[in-house]
Short mmCIF file of C-alpha atoms in Angstrom, two decimals:
data_model
loop_
_atom_site.label_atom_id
_atom_site.label_comp_id
_atom_site.label_asym_id
_atom_site.label_seq_id
_atom_site.Cartn_x
_atom_site.Cartn_y
_atom_site.Cartn_z
CA MET A 1 18.32 130.10 -101.19
CA SER A 2 21.61 131.76 -100.70
CA ALA A 3 21.86 132.35 -104.43
CA ILE A 4 18.97 134.83 -104.42
CA ALA A 5 20.40 136.62 -101.45
CA SER A 6 23.80 136.90 -103.05
CA ALA A 7 22.25 138.14 -106.28
CA ALA A 8 20.31 140.77 -104.40
CA SER A 9 23.36 141.85 -102.48
CA GLN A 10 25.31 142.11 -105.72
CA VAL A 11 22.63 144.33 -107.25
CA ILE A 12 22.64 146.48 -104.17
CA GLU A 13 26.42 146.79 -104.31
CA LEU A 14 26.18 147.79 -107.95
CA ALA A 15 23.57 150.39 -107.15
CA ALA A 16 25.63 151.76 -104.27
CA GLU A 17 28.62 152.81 -106.32
CA VAL A 18 28.00 153.64 -109.98
CA THR A 19 30.38 155.43 -112.25
CA PRO A 20 28.90 157.11 -115.37
CA ALA A 21 30.28 154.35 -117.60
CA GLU A 22 28.67 151.72 -115.43
CA ALA A 23 25.39 153.60 -115.39
CA LYS A 24 25.48 153.75 -119.18
CA ALA A 25 26.24 150.05 -119.48
CA GLU A 26 23.46 149.27 -117.07
CA SER A 27 20.84 151.26 -118.91
CA ALA A 28 22.03 149.77 -122.19
CA ALA A 29 21.67 146.28 -120.74
CA ALA A 30 18.21 147.10 -119.46
CA SER A 31 17.03 148.55 -122.77
CA ALA A 32 18.56 145.63 -124.66
CA GLY A 33 15.87 143.33 -123.35
CA PHE A 34 13.16 145.75 -124.39
CA ALA A 35 14.72 146.14 -127.83
CA TYR A 36 14.54 142.45 -128.52
CA GLY A 37 11.15 141.99 -126.90
CA LEU A 38 9.57 144.77 -128.95
CA ALA A 39 11.25 143.62 -132.13
CA ALA A 40 9.85 140.13 -131.67
CA ILE A 41 6.17 141.18 -131.44
CA GLY A 42 5.54 142.15 -135.05
CA PRO A 43 7.39 139.30 -136.73
CA GLY A 44 5.79 136.87 -134.29
CA ILE A 45 2.31 137.92 -135.37
CA GLY A 46 3.41 138.11 -138.99
CA ILE A 47 4.93 134.66 -139.15
CA GLY A 48 1.98 133.14 -137.34
CA TYR A 49 -0.45 134.65 -139.83
CA LEU A 50 1.77 133.75 -142.77
CA VAL A 51 2.16 130.10 -141.84
CA GLY A 52 -1.53 129.82 -140.99
CA GLN A 53 -2.49 131.10 -144.41
CA ALA A 54 0.09 128.84 -146.06
CA VAL A 55 -1.35 125.79 -144.28
CA GLN A 56 -4.82 126.82 -145.40
CA ALA A 57 -3.62 127.16 -148.97
CA MET A 58 -1.95 123.76 -148.83
CA ALA A 59 -5.09 122.17 -147.38
CA ARG A 60 -7.22 123.64 -150.15
CA GLN A 61 -4.82 122.77 -152.94
CA PRO A 62 -2.54 119.93 -151.87
CA GLU A 63 -1.13 119.66 -155.41
CA ALA A 64 0.33 123.18 -155.05
CA ALA A 65 1.92 122.39 -151.68
CA GLY A 66 5.52 122.51 -152.95
CA GLN A 67 5.16 125.96 -154.42
CA VAL A 68 3.30 127.27 -151.40
CA GLN A 69 6.02 125.90 -149.15
CA THR A 70 8.81 127.63 -151.06
CA THR A 71 6.92 130.91 -151.02
CA MET A 72 6.18 130.43 -147.33
CA PHE A 73 9.88 130.01 -146.51
CA LEU A 74 10.66 133.13 -148.50
CA GLY A 75 8.02 135.09 -146.61
CA ILE A 76 9.27 133.76 -143.29
CA ALA A 77 12.81 134.77 -144.21
CA PHE A 78 11.75 138.32 -145.01
CA THR A 79 9.57 138.67 -141.93
CA GLU A 80 12.05 137.05 -139.59
CA ALA A 81 14.77 139.50 -140.62
CA LEU A 82 13.08 142.21 -138.52
CA ALA A 83 13.18 140.11 -135.36
CA LEU A 84 16.78 139.18 -136.07
CA ILE A 85 17.79 142.80 -136.50
CA GLY A 86 16.21 143.34 -133.10
CA PHE A 87 18.37 140.51 -131.79
CA VAL A 88 21.49 142.11 -133.24
CA VAL A 89 20.55 145.40 -131.62
CA PHE A 90 20.21 143.50 -128.37
CA ILE A 91 23.71 142.09 -128.76
CA LEU A 92 25.06 145.49 -129.70
CA LEU A 93 23.48 147.20 -126.71
CA LYS A 94 24.42 144.45 -124.33
CA PHE A 95 28.00 143.79 -125.34
CA ALA A 96 29.26 146.69 -127.40
CA MET B 1 40.73 122.82 -127.40
CA SER B 2 39.42 123.14 -123.89
CA VAL B 3 38.61 126.80 -123.70
CA ASN B 4 36.87 127.56 -120.46
CA LEU B 5 33.44 128.55 -121.68
CA PHE B 6 32.02 128.65 -118.32
CA ALA B 7 33.32 130.30 -115.23
CA ALA B 8 31.62 127.84 -112.98
CA GLU B 9 30.61 129.47 -109.79
CA SER B 10 31.74 132.66 -108.27
CA SER B 11 32.73 132.73 -104.66
CA GLU B 12 29.30 133.97 -103.64
CA GLY B 13 27.65 130.90 -105.13
CA GLY B 14 25.85 132.68 -108.00
CA LEU B 15 26.23 131.39 -111.52
CA GLN B 16 28.46 133.45 -113.78
CA PHE B 17 27.10 133.26 -117.27
CA PRO B 18 29.99 133.29 -119.75
CA SER B 19 30.37 136.58 -121.55
CA ILE B 20 29.81 136.65 -125.27
CA GLU B 21 33.50 136.96 -126.10
CA ASN B 22 33.96 133.56 -124.54
CA LEU B 23 31.17 132.13 -126.67
CA VAL B 24 32.23 133.26 -130.09
CA GLU B 25 35.89 134.28 -130.04
CA TRP B 26 38.52 131.63 -130.26
CA PRO B 27 42.23 131.73 -129.56
CA ALA B 28 44.61 131.34 -132.46
CA TYR B 29 46.18 127.98 -133.15
CA LEU B 30 48.69 129.26 -135.70
CA PHE B 31 49.99 132.51 -137.19
CA GLU B 32 48.79 134.58 -134.28
CA GLY B 33 48.57 138.28 -135.00
CA THR B 34 48.85 137.98 -138.79
CA PHE B 35 46.07 138.44 -141.31
CA ALA B 36 45.85 134.65 -141.66
CA GLU B 37 45.43 133.86 -137.98
CA PHE B 38 44.23 130.28 -137.83
CA ASN B 39 41.65 129.47 -135.18
CA LYS B 40 38.61 127.25 -134.74
CA ILE B 41 36.53 129.30 -137.18
CA SER B 42 39.17 128.85 -139.88
CA LEU B 43 39.25 125.12 -139.17
CA ILE B 44 35.46 124.94 -139.49
CA ALA B 45 35.63 126.90 -142.75
CA ILE B 46 38.11 124.36 -144.11
CA LEU B 47 35.87 121.50 -143.01
CA ALA B 48 32.77 123.16 -144.44
CA MET B 49 34.64 123.20 -147.75
CA GLY B 50 36.21 119.77 -147.35
CA ILE B 51 33.29 117.63 -146.19
CA PRO B 52 31.01 118.31 -149.17
CA THR B 53 34.01 118.06 -151.50
CA ILE B 54 34.78 114.59 -150.19
CA MET B 55 31.09 113.70 -150.34
CA PHE B 56 30.91 114.64 -154.02
CA LEU B 57 34.17 112.87 -154.84
CA ALA B 58 33.24 109.71 -152.96
CA ALA B 59 29.75 109.45 -154.40
CA GLY B 60 29.34 106.61 -156.89
CA ARG B 61 28.56 107.10 -160.54
CA ASP B 62 26.16 104.18 -160.83
CA ARG B 63 23.11 103.85 -162.96
CA ILE B 64 21.09 102.95 -159.90
CA PRO B 65 22.20 105.31 -157.11
CA SER B 66 22.66 104.17 -153.55
CA GLY B 67 23.95 105.58 -150.29
CA LEU B 68 26.10 108.65 -150.69
CA GLN B 69 25.24 109.00 -154.37
CA ASN B 70 21.57 109.30 -153.42
CA LEU B 71 22.42 112.10 -151.01
CA VAL B 72 24.54 114.01 -153.50
CA GLU B 73 22.14 113.65 -156.42
CA GLY B 74 19.22 114.36 -154.10
CA SER B 75 20.81 117.63 -153.04
CA VAL B 76 21.47 118.62 -156.66
CA GLU B 77 17.85 117.86 -157.52
CA PHE B 78 16.70 119.69 -154.41
CA ILE B 79 18.52 122.84 -155.51
CA ASP B 80 17.13 122.41 -159.04
CA ASN B 81 13.52 121.88 -158.04
CA GLN B 82 13.16 123.92 -154.88
CA VAL B 83 15.48 126.85 -155.55
CA ILE B 84 16.29 127.40 -159.22
CA LEU B 85 13.02 126.50 -160.95
CA PRO B 86 10.65 128.48 -158.71
CA ALA B 87 12.96 131.48 -158.30
CA ILE B 88 14.63 131.89 -161.69
CA GLY B 89 13.28 129.34 -164.15
CA ARG B 90 15.01 127.11 -166.66
CA GLU B 91 17.62 129.69 -167.65
CA GLY B 92 18.84 129.69 -164.05
CA PHE B 93 20.53 126.29 -164.34
CA LYS B 94 23.85 127.97 -165.11
CA PHE B 95 23.87 129.22 -161.50
CA ARG B 96 23.65 125.67 -160.20
CA PRO B 97 27.31 125.49 -159.02
CA LEU B 98 27.03 128.84 -157.23
CA LEU B 99 23.77 128.00 -155.45
CA LEU B 100 24.92 124.48 -154.58
CA SER B 101 28.17 125.75 -153.09
CA ILE B 102 26.33 128.46 -151.13
CA PHE B 103 23.89 125.89 -149.82
CA PHE B 104 26.53 123.36 -148.80
CA PHE B 105 28.99 125.87 -147.37
CA VAL B 106 26.32 127.55 -145.23
CA PHE B 107 24.61 124.32 -144.21
CA ILE B 108 27.73 122.37 -143.26
CA GLY B 109 29.18 125.45 -141.56
CA ASN B 110 25.96 125.79 -139.53
CA LEU B 111 25.91 122.11 -138.71
CA PHE B 112 29.08 122.46 -136.62
CA GLU B 113 26.82 124.15 -134.08
CA VAL B 114 25.69 120.73 -132.87
CA ILE B 115 28.74 118.60 -133.65
CA PRO B 116 30.48 117.72 -130.39
CA THR B 117 33.96 119.17 -129.75
CA PHE B 118 33.23 121.95 -132.27
CA GLN B 119 29.88 123.24 -130.96
CA MET B 120 30.31 126.46 -132.86
CA PRO B 121 28.53 127.49 -136.04
CA LEU B 122 30.78 128.98 -138.67
CA ASN B 123 28.16 131.61 -139.40
CA ALA B 124 27.83 132.84 -135.84
CA ARG B 125 30.76 135.06 -136.78
CA MET B 126 29.95 137.91 -139.09
CA ALA B 127 32.88 137.15 -141.42
CA VAL B 128 31.41 134.48 -143.71
CA PRO B 129 27.81 135.78 -143.83
CA GLY B 130 29.09 139.29 -144.50
CA LEU B 131 31.33 138.15 -147.32
CA LEU B 132 28.57 136.01 -148.84
CA GLY B 133 26.11 138.90 -148.61
CA VAL B 134 28.48 141.25 -150.44
CA MET B 135 29.24 138.54 -152.97
CA VAL B 136 25.52 138.03 -153.66
CA LEU B 137 25.11 141.79 -154.12
CA ILE B 138 27.95 141.86 -156.66
CA ILE B 139 26.59 138.82 -158.48
CA PHE B 140 23.02 139.98 -158.86
CA VAL B 141 24.07 143.46 -159.92
CA ALA B 142 26.47 141.92 -162.46
CA VAL B 143 23.71 139.63 -163.76
CA GLY B 144 21.40 142.63 -164.06
CA PHE B 145 24.02 144.62 -165.97
CA LYS B 146 24.69 141.69 -168.27
CA GLU B 147 21.05 140.82 -168.96
CA GLN B 148 19.53 144.29 -169.23
CA GLY B 149 22.50 146.59 -169.70
CA VAL B 150 23.75 149.02 -167.08
CA GLY B 151 21.13 151.68 -167.76
CA GLY B 152 18.34 149.17 -168.26
CA TYR B 153 19.05 147.41 -165.00
CA LEU B 154 19.35 150.61 -162.98
CA LYS B 155 16.14 151.88 -164.56
CA SER B 156 14.18 148.73 -163.77
CA ALA B 157 15.66 148.49 -160.28
CA LEU B 158 15.27 152.13 -159.26
CA PHE B 159 12.26 153.28 -161.30
CA PRO B 160 9.57 150.59 -161.06
CA PRO B 161 7.18 151.19 -163.96
CA GLY B 162 3.56 152.24 -163.64
CA LEU B 163 3.86 154.96 -161.04
CA PRO B 164 2.90 158.62 -161.33
CA LYS B 165 5.96 160.82 -161.88
CA PRO B 166 6.09 162.71 -158.53
CA LEU B 167 6.04 159.43 -156.61
CA TYR B 168 9.49 158.57 -157.94
CA ALA B 169 10.97 161.18 -155.62
CA LEU B 170 9.85 158.92 -152.80
CA VAL B 171 10.17 155.48 -154.39
CA THR B 172 13.61 155.77 -155.96
CA PRO B 173 15.55 156.40 -152.73
CA ILE B 174 13.63 153.61 -151.03
CA GLU B 175 14.40 151.21 -153.87
CA LEU B 176 18.04 152.30 -153.88
CA LEU B 177 18.29 151.61 -150.18
CA SER B 178 16.35 148.36 -150.20
CA THR B 179 17.99 146.83 -153.26
CA PHE B 180 21.62 147.73 -152.81
CA ILE B 181 22.00 148.08 -149.05
CA ILE B 182 19.24 146.29 -147.19
CA ARG B 183 19.33 143.17 -149.37
CA PRO B 184 22.92 142.12 -148.67
CA PHE B 185 22.71 143.41 -145.12
CA SER B 186 19.56 141.46 -144.27
CA LEU B 187 20.91 138.40 -146.05
CA ALA B 188 24.04 138.46 -143.89
CA VAL B 189 22.30 139.45 -140.67
CA ARG B 190 19.57 136.82 -141.07
CA LEU B 191 22.10 134.02 -141.26
CA PHE B 192 24.44 135.46 -138.66
CA ALA B 193 21.78 136.33 -136.09
CA ASN B 194 19.96 133.02 -136.49
CA MET B 195 23.11 131.07 -135.84
CA LEU B 196 24.33 133.30 -133.04
CA ALA B 197 20.94 133.12 -131.34
CA GLY B 198 20.87 129.35 -131.67
CA HIS B 199 24.40 129.10 -130.33
CA ILE B 200 23.60 131.28 -127.32
CA LEU B 201 20.42 129.28 -126.71
CA LEU B 202 22.32 125.99 -126.69
CA VAL B 203 25.05 127.44 -124.47
CA THR B 204 22.43 128.78 -122.07
CA PHE B 205 20.80 125.41 -121.61
CA GLY B 206 24.14 123.63 -121.48
CA VAL B 207 25.38 125.97 -118.75
CA LEU B 208 22.07 125.61 -116.96
CA CYS B 209 22.37 121.83 -116.98
CA ILE B 210 25.87 121.95 -115.49
CA ALA B 211 24.81 124.51 -112.90
CA LEU B 212 21.79 122.45 -111.90
CA TRP B 213 24.00 119.37 -111.58
CA GLN B 214 26.21 121.24 -109.18
CA LEU B 215 23.45 122.88 -107.14
CA SER B 216 22.21 119.76 -105.38
CA ALA B 217 18.94 121.31 -104.22
CA LEU B 218 17.83 122.05 -107.77
CA VAL B 219 18.85 118.79 -109.37
CA VAL B 220 15.18 117.80 -109.75
CA VAL B 221 14.81 120.45 -112.47
CA LEU B 222 17.76 119.02 -114.39
CA PRO B 223 15.75 116.51 -116.49
CA PHE B 224 13.57 119.30 -117.86
CA SER B 225 16.54 121.45 -118.66
CA PHE B 226 18.30 118.52 -120.30
CA ALA B 227 15.20 117.58 -122.34
CA MET B 228 15.05 121.17 -123.52
CA LEU B 229 18.71 121.00 -124.52
CA VAL B 230 18.10 117.85 -126.57
CA ALA B 231 15.01 119.33 -128.21
CA LEU B 232 16.85 122.54 -129.04
CA THR B 233 19.71 120.57 -130.57
CA GLY B 234 17.23 118.94 -132.94
CA PHE B 235 15.66 122.31 -133.63
CA GLU B 236 19.04 123.83 -134.41
CA ILE B 237 19.81 121.08 -136.93
CA MET B 238 16.61 122.08 -138.69
CA VAL B 239 17.53 125.77 -138.48
CA ALA B 240 20.99 125.01 -139.89
CA PHE B 241 19.41 123.35 -142.92
CA LEU B 242 16.74 125.99 -143.31
CA GLN B 243 19.24 128.84 -143.24
CA GLY B 244 21.32 127.20 -145.95
CA PHE B 245 18.16 126.70 -148.01
CA VAL B 246 16.89 130.23 -147.43
CA PHE B 247 20.25 131.79 -148.25
CA ALA B 248 20.42 129.90 -151.55
CA LEU B 249 16.74 130.63 -152.28
CA LEU B 250 17.10 134.36 -151.65
CA THR B 251 20.24 134.49 -153.78
CA ALA B 252 18.26 132.82 -156.56
CA VAL B 253 15.33 135.21 -156.08
CA TYR B 254 17.63 138.24 -156.33
CA ILE B 255 19.35 136.84 -159.41
CA GLY B 256 15.97 136.02 -160.95
CA GLY B 257 14.77 139.55 -160.24
CA ALA B 258 17.84 140.94 -161.97
CA MET B 259 17.34 138.65 -164.98
CA HIS B 260 13.70 139.41 -165.71
CA PRO B 261 12.66 142.77 -164.35
CA HIS B 262 8.88 142.33 -164.17
CA HIS B 263 8.89 139.05 -162.41
CA MET C 1 18.65 132.20 -111.00
CA LEU C 2 21.05 133.18 -113.70
CA LEU C 3 22.78 136.39 -112.99
CA LEU C 4 24.28 137.77 -116.12
CA ALA C 5 27.83 138.75 -115.50
CA ALA C 6 28.40 142.44 -115.51
CA GLU C 7 30.42 143.47 -118.49
CA SER C 8 34.08 143.80 -117.69
CA ALA C 9 35.56 147.14 -118.49
CA GLU C 10 38.15 145.79 -120.90
CA GLU C 11 38.16 147.54 -124.27
CA ALA C 12 37.68 144.68 -126.71
CA ALA C 13 36.44 144.95 -130.27
CA ASN C 14 32.75 144.45 -130.71
CA PRO C 15 32.22 140.68 -130.79
CA ILE C 16 29.78 140.80 -133.66
CA LEU C 17 31.98 142.67 -136.09
CA PRO C 18 33.80 140.59 -138.66
CA VAL C 19 37.53 140.16 -138.18
CA ILE C 20 40.11 140.01 -140.95
CA PRO C 21 41.54 136.50 -140.39
CA GLU C 22 38.13 134.85 -140.36
CA MET C 23 37.10 136.73 -143.48
CA PHE C 24 40.35 135.65 -145.12
CA TRP C 25 39.88 131.98 -144.34
CA GLY C 26 36.13 131.95 -144.96
CA GLY C 27 36.48 133.78 -148.26
CA LEU C 28 39.37 131.61 -149.39
CA MET C 29 37.53 128.43 -148.56
CA PHE C 30 34.31 129.54 -150.20
CA ALA C 31 36.13 130.61 -153.37
CA LEU C 32 37.96 127.30 -153.44
CA PHE C 33 34.72 125.42 -152.86
CA TYR C 34 32.94 127.32 -155.61
CA LEU C 35 35.73 126.63 -158.11
CA LEU C 36 35.83 122.96 -157.13
CA MET C 37 32.06 122.70 -157.40
CA ARG C 38 32.05 124.40 -160.76
CA TYR C 39 34.88 122.52 -162.45
CA VAL C 40 35.50 119.29 -160.53
CA LEU C 41 32.63 118.18 -158.33
CA LEU C 42 29.41 118.95 -160.12
CA PRO C 43 30.10 117.97 -163.77
CA PRO C 44 30.49 114.21 -163.23
CA VAL C 45 27.44 114.07 -160.97
CA GLN C 46 25.43 115.99 -163.50
CA ARG C 47 26.69 113.79 -166.32
CA THR C 48 25.64 110.68 -164.38
CA MET C 49 22.20 112.15 -163.82
CA GLU C 50 21.84 113.20 -167.44
CA ASP C 51 22.99 109.79 -168.66
CA ARG C 52 20.42 108.18 -166.45
CA ASP C 53 17.72 110.52 -167.69
CA GLN C 54 18.75 109.82 -171.27
CA ALA C 55 18.73 106.07 -170.67
CA LEU C 56 15.33 106.28 -169.03
CA ARG C 57 14.03 108.36 -171.90
CA ASP C 58 15.42 105.84 -174.39
CA GLU C 59 13.80 102.98 -172.56
CA TRP C 60 10.58 104.90 -172.39
CA ASP C 61 10.70 105.52 -176.12
CA ALA C 62 11.45 101.84 -176.74
CA ALA C 63 8.49 100.86 -174.61
CA LYS C 64 6.31 103.32 -176.50
CA ALA C 65 7.49 101.87 -179.83
CA ALA C 66 6.78 98.31 -178.66
CA GLU C 67 3.35 99.38 -177.55
CA ALA C 68 2.67 100.92 -180.95
CA LYS C 69 3.85 97.71 -182.62
CA VAL C 70 1.45 95.67 -180.50
CA ALA C 71 -1.40 97.99 -181.45
CA ASN C 72 -0.42 97.62 -185.09
CA ALA C 73 -0.39 93.81 -184.88
CA ASP C 74 -3.81 93.97 -183.28
CA ALA C 75 -5.10 95.96 -186.21
CA VAL C 76 -3.63 93.45 -188.71
CA VAL C 77 -5.27 90.56 -186.90
CA ALA C 78 -8.57 92.40 -186.87
CA ASP C 79 -8.27 93.05 -190.61
CA ALA C 80 -7.56 89.39 -191.33
CA LEU C 81 -10.47 88.30 -189.24
CA ALA C 82 -13.00 90.67 -190.80
CA PRO C 83 -13.87 88.60 -193.99
CA ALA C 84 -14.06 85.38 -192.02
CA ARG C 85 -16.40 87.06 -189.61
CA ALA C 86 -18.57 88.37 -192.43
CA GLU C 87 -18.70 84.89 -194.02
CA ALA C 88 -19.65 83.32 -190.74
CA ALA C 89 -22.40 85.88 -190.29
CA GLN C 90 -23.66 85.14 -193.81
CA ILE C 91 -23.72 81.39 -193.19
CA ILE C 92 -25.53 81.86 -189.96
CA GLU C 93 -28.08 84.11 -191.65
CA ALA C 94 -28.67 81.61 -194.50
CA ALA C 95 -29.10 78.74 -192.07
CA ARG C 96 -31.50 80.81 -190.08
CA LEU C 97 -33.58 81.62 -193.15
CA GLU C 98 -33.62 77.98 -194.23
CA ALA C 99 -34.70 76.86 -190.82
CA GLU C 100 -37.37 79.50 -190.81
CA ALA C 101 -38.72 78.34 -194.19
CA GLU C 102 -38.71 74.71 -193.11
CA ARG C 103 -40.51 75.56 -189.95
CA SER C 104 -43.19 77.55 -191.72
CA GLN C 105 -43.55 74.78 -194.27
CA ILE C 106 -44.00 72.15 -191.60
CA ILE C 107 -46.43 74.30 -189.74
CA GLY C 108 -48.36 74.99 -192.96
CA GLY C 109 -48.59 71.24 -193.82
CA ALA C 110 -49.81 70.43 -190.36
CA GLN C 111 -52.34 73.24 -190.58
CA THR C 112 -53.83 71.98 -193.89
CA GLU C 113 -54.02 68.46 -192.56
CA ILE C 114 -55.76 69.71 -189.46
CA ASP C 115 -58.13 71.78 -191.60
CA ALA C 116 -58.98 68.80 -193.82
CA MET C 117 -59.64 66.60 -190.80
CA ARG C 118 -61.77 69.27 -189.24
CA GLN C 119 -63.77 69.71 -192.46
CA LEU C 120 -64.29 65.98 -192.71
CA ALA C 121 -65.48 65.80 -189.12
CA THR C 122 -67.78 68.78 -189.63
CA ALA C 123 -69.29 67.18 -192.74
CA GLU C 124 -69.80 63.95 -190.87
CA ILE C 125 -71.48 65.75 -188.02
CA ASP C 126 -73.69 67.65 -190.43
CA ALA C 127 -74.68 64.49 -192.24
CA ALA C 128 -75.50 62.76 -188.97
CA ARG C 129 -77.56 65.72 -187.86
CA THR C 130 -79.43 65.98 -191.13
CA GLU C 131 -80.16 62.29 -190.98
CA ALA C 132 -81.33 62.54 -187.42
CA MET C 133 -83.39 65.60 -188.21
CA SER C 134 -85.07 63.99 -191.18
CA GLY C 135 -85.83 60.89 -189.05
CA VAL C 136 -87.29 63.10 -186.34
CA GLY C 137 -89.23 65.11 -188.94
CA SER C 138 -90.96 62.09 -190.55
CA HIS C 139 -91.77 60.64 -187.14
CA VAL C 140 -93.23 63.90 -185.91
CA ALA C 141 -95.13 64.33 -189.19
CA GLU C 142 -96.65 60.89 -188.82
CA LEU C 143 -97.62 61.53 -185.22
CA THR C 144 -98.99 64.92 -186.14
CA ALA C 145 -101.01 63.47 -189.02
CA GLN C 146 -102.49 60.76 -186.78
CA ALA C 147 -103.29 63.24 -184.04
CA THR C 148 -104.85 65.67 -186.43
CA SER C 149 -106.91 62.98 -188.16
CA ARG C 150 -108.22 61.92 -184.76
CA VAL C 151 -109.10 65.44 -183.87
CA ILE C 152 -110.83 66.33 -187.12
CA ASN C 153 -112.05 62.77 -187.91
CA ARG C 154 -110.75 62.96 -191.35
CA PRO C 155 -107.68 61.29 -192.80
CA VAL C 156 -104.81 63.71 -193.11
CA ASP C 157 -102.21 63.37 -195.77
CA ALA C 158 -98.92 62.51 -194.14
CA ALA C 159 -97.01 64.22 -196.94
CA SER C 160 -98.60 67.65 -196.32
CA ALA C 161 -98.00 67.24 -192.58
CA MET C 162 -94.46 66.42 -193.40
CA GLY C 163 -94.08 69.70 -195.28
CA VAL C 164 -95.46 71.74 -192.34
CA VAL C 165 -93.24 69.95 -189.80
CA ASN C 166 -90.21 70.41 -191.96
CA ARG C 167 -90.95 74.13 -192.23
CA ILE C 168 -91.41 74.54 -188.49
CA ILE C 169 -88.23 72.56 -187.74
CA SER C 170 -86.22 74.60 -190.17
CA GLU C 171 -87.74 77.80 -188.68
CA ARG C 172 -87.08 76.85 -185.04
CA GLY C 173 -83.77 75.28 -185.72
#
């Protein structure tokens, strides 16, 4: 696997000669992953719970399914926004 | 139109993932350097306006609908039943043109994410979502002013009734921030980030497929990567629709909140 | 296996910020689309849908009216039939009563006939028995008188013996 070797050598080269700007970019890139990962935890749990409850509501009252569905999408949209802001922070850290 | 998305392989044999500028920024076709620089995004914006326009014009006017007319009338009824009635109520039917055009513009713009030769969602650039978010802010504030008066709307928006007096010191700034800043911001960012994330996801798997095709030793993994690409394309079509729906629904919810304060 | 390319040092604008040309075109197109939707595209579609709704409602109303008419006609027919029904019921009742009377009459006639016959038969039987009894009584009285005269060696009057026998027979049955 020459690809792994070349990747490793590239990392080593990067580590060997770092300017302050490069060091900053590197730490930003490293924290970008954490930013998105952490931002995804809460909304992940939230959306799972939300959809689970919505399915339960629809199973109990199938005649109200349409209304429950609309409300569910609204709730997902609000909850999801947090994860998406995390994603934007990731892009900002990584590419800004 | 063949912008090199993908700097295939570097001399060391490692895969160079294209940088984000290559994924979302497009060279100008016309008027380069002016305020009306015409590039792929502008073309998609024109198509996102033109395709639904043609659809509506070409739809029949028959007593018994068929084909395109079904689609058009179905979408009007969808906006009526799924967006306006639950979020605003019967008095919200006057916003039907606004919500329909938001839905179609966002949805068709998103759909270009999976249309070959375009492969770029209109809303993966901040321009259109940002403008729409600001526009929604202006509209729901204007509706609030018109329905409840300037003072009445600000009072109901900033001072929710039924709280002890000292709590307003805490609640009012939060409401100010959440209603007038976070609402349009989250509306724009939700659409933008969803589409950008989907676009990057599709590009990632597309690049992976090409890279696996070229690296002969790893070609056995290619079917899985390709299956994932196909599945994600289907998923992104659903996301494109859902984002159009959610954008229209949230617009309607905000307008409804401005129309009747204790909703 | 993917190695993300290190960011090049070129000073480009942030890729996620909106740029003026795209905002110009996007905004222009959305404004155009909204105006078209408001004044050109939506009204005919809506008119078609409303016409259809109206037509459906009209047809529905017509169907409702026809249904009401049918119900009305049903009521008229029922009204017309009511006297005839009552008459029929009356006739049936009268016939039933008549038949009942006839039946009881026939049964009564048969009963009296049977009673008369039975009475006749009973009288006959009684007569026969009385006759037989009286025959038996005189015979027994004669025998008794003879036997008694032999025993007491004196002639016994058959008539007095007859009276005793008759008393005993009537006592013993």
